[in-house]
Coordinates of C-alpha atoms in Angstrom, one line a residue:
M1 CA 109.0 133.2 15.1
K2 CA 110.8 130.0 14.2
K3 CA 110.5 128.9 10.6
Y4 CA 109.8 125.4 9.4
N5 CA 109.8 123.5 6.1
F6 CA 106.5 121.7 5.2
V7 CA 106.0 119.2 2.4
A8 CA 102.6 119.0 0.7
P9 CA 102.2 115.9 -1.5
C10 CA 99.7 116.1 -4.4
H11 CA 98.7 114.2 -7.4
F12 CA 101.3 114.0 -10.3
G13 CA 100.5 116.7 -12.7
I14 CA 98.9 119.3 -10.5
E15 CA 102.0 120.7 -8.7
A16 CA 101.5 124.2 -10.3
V17 CA 97.9 124.5 -8.7
L18 CA 99.1 123.5 -5.3
K19 CA 102.0 126.0 -5.6
R20 CA 99.6 128.7 -6.3
E21 CA 97.4 127.8 -3.4
I22 CA 100.3 127.8 -1.1
Q23 CA 101.5 131.2 -2.3
D24 CA 97.9 132.6 -2.0
L25 CA 98.1 131.6 1.7
G26 CA 101.2 133.8 2.1
Y27 CA 104.0 131.2 2.3
D28 CA 107.2 131.0 0.4
I29 CA 107.9 128.1 -1.9
V30 CA 111.2 126.3 -1.3
K31 CA 111.0 123.6 -3.9
V32 CA 108.6 122.0 -6.5
E33 CA 109.1 118.4 -7.3
D34 CA 107.0 115.7 -9.0
G35 CA 104.0 115.0 -6.8
R36 CA 104.9 117.4 -3.9
V37 CA 105.6 121.2 -3.0
T38 CA 107.9 122.2 -0.1
F39 CA 107.2 125.5 1.5
E40 CA 108.3 127.6 4.5
G41 CA 106.2 128.9 7.4
D42 CA 105.9 129.3 11.1
I43 CA 104.2 126.6 13.1
S44 CA 100.7 128.2 12.4
A45 CA 101.1 127.0 8.9
V46 CA 100.3 123.5 10.1
C47 CA 96.8 124.7 11.0
R48 CA 96.2 127.1 8.0
A49 CA 97.6 124.6 5.4
N50 CA 95.4 121.6 6.7
V51 CA 92.2 123.8 6.8
F52 CA 92.7 125.8 3.6
L53 CA 94.6 123.7 1.0
R54 CA 92.2 122.1 -1.5
T55 CA 94.7 120.2 -3.6
A56 CA 97.2 118.8 -1.1
E57 CA 96.9 115.2 0.0
R58 CA 98.4 115.9 3.4
V59 CA 100.7 118.4 5.2
L60 CA 104.2 117.1 6.4
L61 CA 106.3 118.9 9.0
Q62 CA 109.8 118.2 7.6
V63 CA 112.3 117.3 10.3
G64 CA 115.2 116.9 7.9
R65 CA 116.4 115.9 4.5
V66 CA 119.3 113.4 4.3
K67 CA 121.5 111.8 1.6
A68 CA 121.9 108.1 2.4
T69 CA 123.1 105.1 0.4
T70 CA 123.7 102.8 3.3
Y71 CA 121.6 102.0 6.5
D72 CA 124.4 103.2 8.6
E73 CA 124.4 106.6 7.0
L74 CA 120.5 106.7 7.4
F75 CA 120.8 105.7 11.1
E76 CA 123.4 108.3 12.0
A77 CA 121.7 111.1 10.0
V78 CA 118.2 110.5 11.7
K79 CA 119.9 110.1 15.2
A80 CA 121.6 113.6 14.7
M81 CA 118.2 115.3 14.3
D82 CA 116.7 117.3 17.1
W83 CA 113.8 114.9 17.9
E84 CA 113.2 116.3 21.4
E85 CA 112.0 119.5 19.8
Y86 CA 109.1 117.6 18.2
I87 CA 108.2 114.6 20.3
P88 CA 107.7 114.7 24.1
E89 CA 108.8 112.0 26.4
D90 CA 105.4 110.2 26.5
G91 CA 104.8 110.6 22.7
K92 CA 103.9 107.6 20.6
F93 CA 106.0 107.7 17.5
W94 CA 106.4 105.3 14.6
V95 CA 107.1 105.4 10.8
K96 CA 103.7 105.1 9.4
K97 CA 104.9 104.8 5.7
A98 CA 108.2 104.7 3.9
S99 CA 108.6 104.8 0.1
S100 CA 111.7 104.5 -2.1
I101 CA 112.2 105.4 -5.8
K102 CA 115.5 105.1 -7.7
S103 CA 117.4 104.7 -4.4
K104 CA 119.9 102.2 -3.1
L105 CA 117.9 101.8 0.0
F106 CA 114.6 100.4 -1.3
S107 CA 113.1 98.2 1.4
P108 CA 110.2 100.1 3.2
S109 CA 110.2 97.9 6.1
D110 CA 114.0 98.1 6.7
I111 CA 113.9 102.0 6.3
Q112 CA 111.0 102.1 8.9
R113 CA 112.9 99.9 11.3
I114 CA 116.2 101.8 11.1
V115 CA 114.5 105.3 11.4
K116 CA 112.5 104.3 14.5
K117 CA 115.7 102.8 16.0
A118 CA 117.6 106.0 15.3
M119 CA 114.9 108.1 17.0
V120 CA 114.8 105.8 20.0
E121 CA 118.4 106.2 20.5
K122 CA 118.5 109.9 20.2
L123 CA 115.5 110.4 22.6
K124 CA 117.0 108.0 25.2
L125 CA 119.9 110.3 25.5
K126 CA 117.9 113.5 25.7
Y127 CA 115.3 112.2 28.1
R128 CA 117.8 110.0 30.1
V129 CA 115.4 106.9 30.0
N130 CA 116.0 103.3 28.7
R131 CA 112.5 102.8 27.3
F132 CA 109.4 104.8 26.3
A133 CA 105.9 104.2 27.5
E134 CA 104.6 105.9 24.4
T135 CA 101.2 106.5 26.1
G136 CA 100.8 110.1 25.0
N137 CA 99.7 111.7 21.7
E138 CA 100.6 110.2 18.4
Y139 CA 103.5 111.5 16.2
P140 CA 103.4 109.4 13.0
L141 CA 106.2 109.8 10.5
R142 CA 106.7 109.4 6.7
V143 CA 109.9 108.8 5.0
V144 CA 110.2 109.5 1.3
F145 CA 113.4 108.4 -0.6
Y146 CA 114.1 109.6 -4.1
K147 CA 117.4 109.2 -5.8
D148 CA 119.1 108.5 -2.3
E149 CA 117.8 111.5 -0.7
A150 CA 115.2 111.1 2.1
I151 CA 112.6 113.5 3.4
I152 CA 112.0 112.7 7.1
A153 CA 108.7 114.3 8.2
L154 CA 106.0 114.2 10.8
D155 CA 102.4 113.6 9.4
T156 CA 100.3 116.6 10.7
S157 CA 97.1 115.5 8.8
G158 CA 96.3 112.0 9.7
D159 CA 93.7 110.9 7.3
S160 CA 94.4 112.2 3.8
L161 CA 93.2 115.7 3.1
H162 CA 90.8 114.4 0.4
K163 CA 88.6 113.1 3.1
R164 CA 86.7 116.3 3.7
G165 CA 84.0 114.5 5.6
Y166 CA 81.1 115.0 3.3
R167 CA 81.3 112.0 0.9
K168 CA 79.5 109.3 3.0
N169 CA 77.7 108.0 0.0
T170 CA 80.1 106.9 -3.0
A171 CA 79.3 105.6 -6.5
K172 CA 81.6 103.4 -8.5
A173 CA 85.1 104.7 -9.2
P174 CA 84.7 108.2 -7.6
I175 CA 87.3 110.9 -8.4
S176 CA 89.0 112.1 -5.2
E177 CA 88.0 115.5 -3.8
T178 CA 91.6 116.9 -4.0
L179 CA 91.8 115.9 -7.6
A180 CA 88.4 117.3 -8.5
A181 CA 89.3 120.6 -6.9
A182 CA 92.7 120.7 -8.7
L183 CA 91.0 120.1 -12.2
I184 CA 88.4 122.8 -11.5
M185 CA 91.2 125.2 -10.6
L186 CA 93.1 124.3 -13.8
T187 CA 90.1 125.7 -15.8
P188 CA 89.1 129.3 -16.3
W189 CA 85.8 128.6 -14.5
N190 CA 84.6 131.0 -11.9
K191 CA 81.3 131.3 -9.9
D192 CA 79.8 133.6 -12.4
R193 CA 79.9 131.0 -15.2
I194 CA 77.6 127.8 -15.5
L195 CA 79.1 124.5 -14.7
V196 CA 77.6 121.1 -15.5
D197 CA 78.9 117.6 -14.8
P198 CA 76.8 115.1 -16.8
F199 CA 78.5 112.1 -15.1
C200 CA 78.4 113.4 -11.5
G201 CA 78.4 110.2 -9.7
S202 CA 78.8 111.1 -6.0
G203 CA 78.7 114.7 -6.9
T204 CA 82.3 115.5 -6.2
F205 CA 82.9 118.0 -9.1
P206 CA 79.8 120.0 -8.4
I207 CA 80.3 119.9 -4.6
E208 CA 84.0 121.0 -4.9
A209 CA 83.0 123.8 -7.4
A210 CA 80.3 125.0 -4.9
L211 CA 82.9 124.9 -2.1
I212 CA 85.1 127.0 -4.1
A213 CA 82.5 129.4 -5.2
A214 CA 81.3 129.9 -1.6
N215 CA 84.8 130.2 -0.3
I216 CA 84.3 127.4 2.1
A217 CA 87.6 126.0 3.3
P218 CA 87.8 122.2 2.7
G219 CA 89.2 121.2 6.1
M220 CA 86.7 123.0 8.4
N221 CA 84.7 120.0 9.5
R222 CA 87.4 117.4 10.2
E223 CA 90.0 116.6 12.7
F224 CA 93.8 116.5 12.2
T225 CA 96.6 114.5 14.0
A226 CA 98.5 117.6 14.9
E227 CA 95.5 119.1 16.9
N228 CA 96.9 117.1 19.9
W229 CA 100.5 118.3 19.6
D230 CA 100.2 120.8 22.4
N231 CA 104.0 120.7 22.9
L232 CA 104.4 122.3 19.4
I233 CA 101.1 124.0 18.5
E234 CA 98.9 126.1 20.8
K235 CA 95.2 125.3 20.6
K236 CA 94.7 129.0 19.9
L237 CA 96.3 128.6 16.4
W238 CA 93.7 126.0 15.4
Y239 CA 90.9 128.3 16.5
D240 CA 92.4 131.2 14.7
A241 CA 92.5 129.2 11.5
I242 CA 88.9 128.1 11.8
N243 CA 87.8 131.6 12.6
E244 CA 89.6 132.9 9.6
A245 CA 87.9 130.2 7.4
N246 CA 84.5 131.2 8.9
D247 CA 85.0 134.8 8.2
M248 CA 85.8 134.1 4.6
I249 CA 82.5 132.1 3.8
N250 CA 80.2 133.7 1.4
D251 CA 77.5 131.1 0.6
D252 CA 74.7 133.7 -0.1
I253 CA 75.5 133.7 -3.8
E254 CA 73.8 133.0 -7.0
V255 CA 75.4 130.2 -9.0
D256 CA 74.4 127.8 -11.7
I257 CA 76.1 124.4 -10.9
Q258 CA 74.5 121.3 -12.1
G259 CA 75.1 117.6 -11.9
Y260 CA 73.5 114.8 -13.9
D261 CA 73.7 111.0 -13.8
I262 CA 71.8 108.3 -15.5
D263 CA 71.5 106.4 -12.2
G264 CA 68.7 107.7 -10.0
E265 CA 70.2 106.1 -6.9
V266 CA 73.6 107.8 -7.5
V267 CA 71.9 111.2 -7.9
E268 CA 70.4 110.7 -4.4
F269 CA 73.9 109.9 -3.1
A270 CA 75.1 113.2 -4.6
R271 CA 72.3 115.2 -3.0
K272 CA 73.0 113.7 0.4
N273 CA 76.8 114.5 0.1
A274 CA 76.0 118.0 -0.9
E275 CA 73.9 118.5 2.2
L276 CA 76.7 117.2 4.4
A277 CA 79.0 119.6 2.7
G278 CA 76.6 122.5 3.3
V279 CA 76.3 123.4 -0.4
D280 CA 73.1 121.6 -1.4
H281 CA 71.3 125.0 -1.9
L282 CA 74.0 125.8 -4.6
I283 CA 73.6 122.7 -6.8
H284 CA 71.0 121.3 -8.9
F285 CA 71.1 117.5 -9.2
Q286 CA 69.0 115.6 -11.6
R287 CA 68.7 112.2 -13.1
R288 CA 69.5 112.6 -16.8
P289 CA 71.5 110.7 -19.4
V290 CA 74.4 112.5 -21.3
S291 CA 72.3 112.2 -24.5
E292 CA 69.9 114.9 -22.9
L293 CA 72.5 117.3 -21.9
R294 CA 71.6 120.7 -23.0
H295 CA 71.4 124.4 -21.8
S296 CA 70.0 127.5 -23.1
K297 CA 72.7 129.9 -21.8
K298 CA 76.0 130.6 -23.4
Y299 CA 79.7 130.4 -22.3
G300 CA 79.2 127.5 -19.8
F301 CA 81.6 124.8 -18.7
I302 CA 81.4 121.0 -18.8
I303 CA 83.8 119.5 -16.2
T304 CA 83.4 115.7 -16.0
N305 CA 84.9 112.3 -15.2
P306 CA 83.0 109.9 -17.6
P307 CA 83.5 106.1 -17.5
Y308 CA 87.0 104.9 -18.2
G309 CA 86.2 101.3 -19.0
E310 CA 89.2 99.8 -17.3
R311 CA 88.0 96.2 -18.1
L312 CA 87.8 95.0 -21.8
E313 CA 84.1 94.3 -21.7
E314 CA 83.4 97.8 -20.2
K315 CA 85.5 99.5 -23.0
E316 CA 83.1 98.1 -25.5
Q317 CA 80.4 100.2 -24.0
L318 CA 82.3 103.4 -24.2
P319 CA 82.0 104.7 -27.9
P320 CA 78.3 105.5 -27.8
I321 CA 78.8 107.4 -24.4
Y322 CA 81.6 109.6 -25.9
Q323 CA 79.8 110.0 -29.1
A324 CA 76.8 111.3 -27.2
L325 CA 79.0 113.6 -25.0
G326 CA 80.7 115.1 -28.1
R327 CA 77.4 115.5 -29.9
Q328 CA 75.7 117.3 -27.1
Y329 CA 78.8 119.5 -26.4
K330 CA 78.9 120.6 -30.0
A331 CA 75.3 121.7 -29.8
L332 CA 76.1 124.0 -26.8
D333 CA 76.8 127.5 -28.0
S334 CA 80.3 128.8 -27.0
W335 CA 80.8 126.3 -24.2
S336 CA 84.1 124.8 -23.0
A337 CA 84.6 121.2 -22.0
F338 CA 87.1 119.6 -19.6
V339 CA 87.2 115.7 -19.5
I340 CA 89.4 113.5 -17.4
T341 CA 89.6 109.9 -18.5
S342 CA 92.1 107.1 -19.3
Y343 CA 90.1 106.3 -22.5
E344 CA 92.5 106.6 -25.3
D345 CA 89.8 107.1 -28.0
T346 CA 88.2 110.0 -26.4
E347 CA 88.9 112.6 -29.2
K348 CA 88.0 110.1 -31.8
Y349 CA 84.5 109.3 -30.5
M350 CA 83.8 112.9 -29.3
G351 CA 84.6 114.0 -32.9
L352 CA 86.8 116.8 -31.6
K353 CA 90.5 117.7 -31.2
A354 CA 91.3 118.9 -27.7
T355 CA 92.8 122.4 -27.4
K356 CA 95.1 121.0 -24.7
N357 CA 95.8 117.5 -23.2
R358 CA 97.3 117.3 -19.8
K359 CA 98.6 114.0 -18.3
I360 CA 97.3 113.5 -14.8
Y361 CA 97.7 110.4 -12.5
N362 CA 94.5 109.5 -10.9
G363 CA 95.8 107.1 -8.1
M364 CA 97.8 104.6 -10.2
I365 CA 95.8 105.2 -13.3
K366 CA 97.4 107.4 -16.0
T367 CA 94.7 109.7 -17.2
Y368 CA 94.4 112.7 -19.6
F369 CA 92.6 116.0 -18.9
Y370 CA 91.2 116.9 -22.3
Q371 CA 90.5 120.5 -22.6
F372 CA 88.2 121.9 -25.2
M373 CA 88.2 125.6 -25.0
G374 CA 85.3 127.7 -26.2
P375 CA 85.3 131.5 -26.8
K376 CA 85.6 133.8 -23.9
P377 CA 82.4 135.9 -23.1
P378 CA 82.6 139.5 -24.1
K379 CA 83.6 141.9 -21.3
K380 CA 80.8 143.7 -19.6
K381 CA 80.7 147.3 -20.5
E382 CA 80.8 149.7 -17.7
N383 CA 78.0 152.3 -17.3
L384 CA 79.4 155.6 -18.3
R385 CA 77.8 158.7 -16.6

């Protein structure tokens, strides 16, 4: 079966997590770059990657990579590509987005115009027509320039993969579903360990943890642009991916996942979102301030996204919040804590030095993932007969 290259963009700083996810799906890694992972697979990878990947922002089907420092070079390189293998005669095609970093060609609108023009010229020759009706299925493209090299790719996902379909109710400044999943996967947490988010907001961390625990694929309940590409992908391949995902679900499990927030309305939002995600039976949500964070069991995890205070007047309110988080965490016997925030005085006011501190970009905001590692639980002794 023919092999293709796929590009999976992700948040800066979590490339290693996405790489591991892709390898776990059985695909070979071609290249890892800042903010994206390129991998190889057959056409069914479009379906499986969109349905199963928790940390990718979208799945792009790479048509080509080209070096170009002039618009003439870009035009000729794009025109030389085999567009007829991807886009049917009635297909609607356009460059949905172009970006450029450290490249001589830096105007997104000009890049979009030249790429579209080159595609039209190539397809006019192949289909022997002078114009295209573009009344058929949609084939959006993305062009990513970096250091004069461009990735030319079809966007198979449509809406970003962080849009799982469950977060209808949002609180202020929610963390994205893909980033929340990636941060959980950066920790040693597993479904046998307690997880508490004392600033749960819309419930994203607890819900993503429950989806991971129950092995529920994140893309099961949404649509993708490439589902309509019947010239490239048989419908059966989409059904196969969903059936595979259904077979893997195990939500009849015992877990201890909790979400607290000081705002009662926000807690209700989180409960409703968990219901939409099908994991409300796996999570306990409660209105509770961080000052009342406590748990009787040992070896638990705090994974949370506390207030950042991006505005000056908000920053003034942060010290007591982080002091309370640090105080309550210290009182928890043998727990670990993982905190994503842009607040530079996190360690100062928590009164703790992080074991590790990882730089992560949450959208355009530079944040840090503070990791306060507690001891590992003792290994369970096997019963000897």
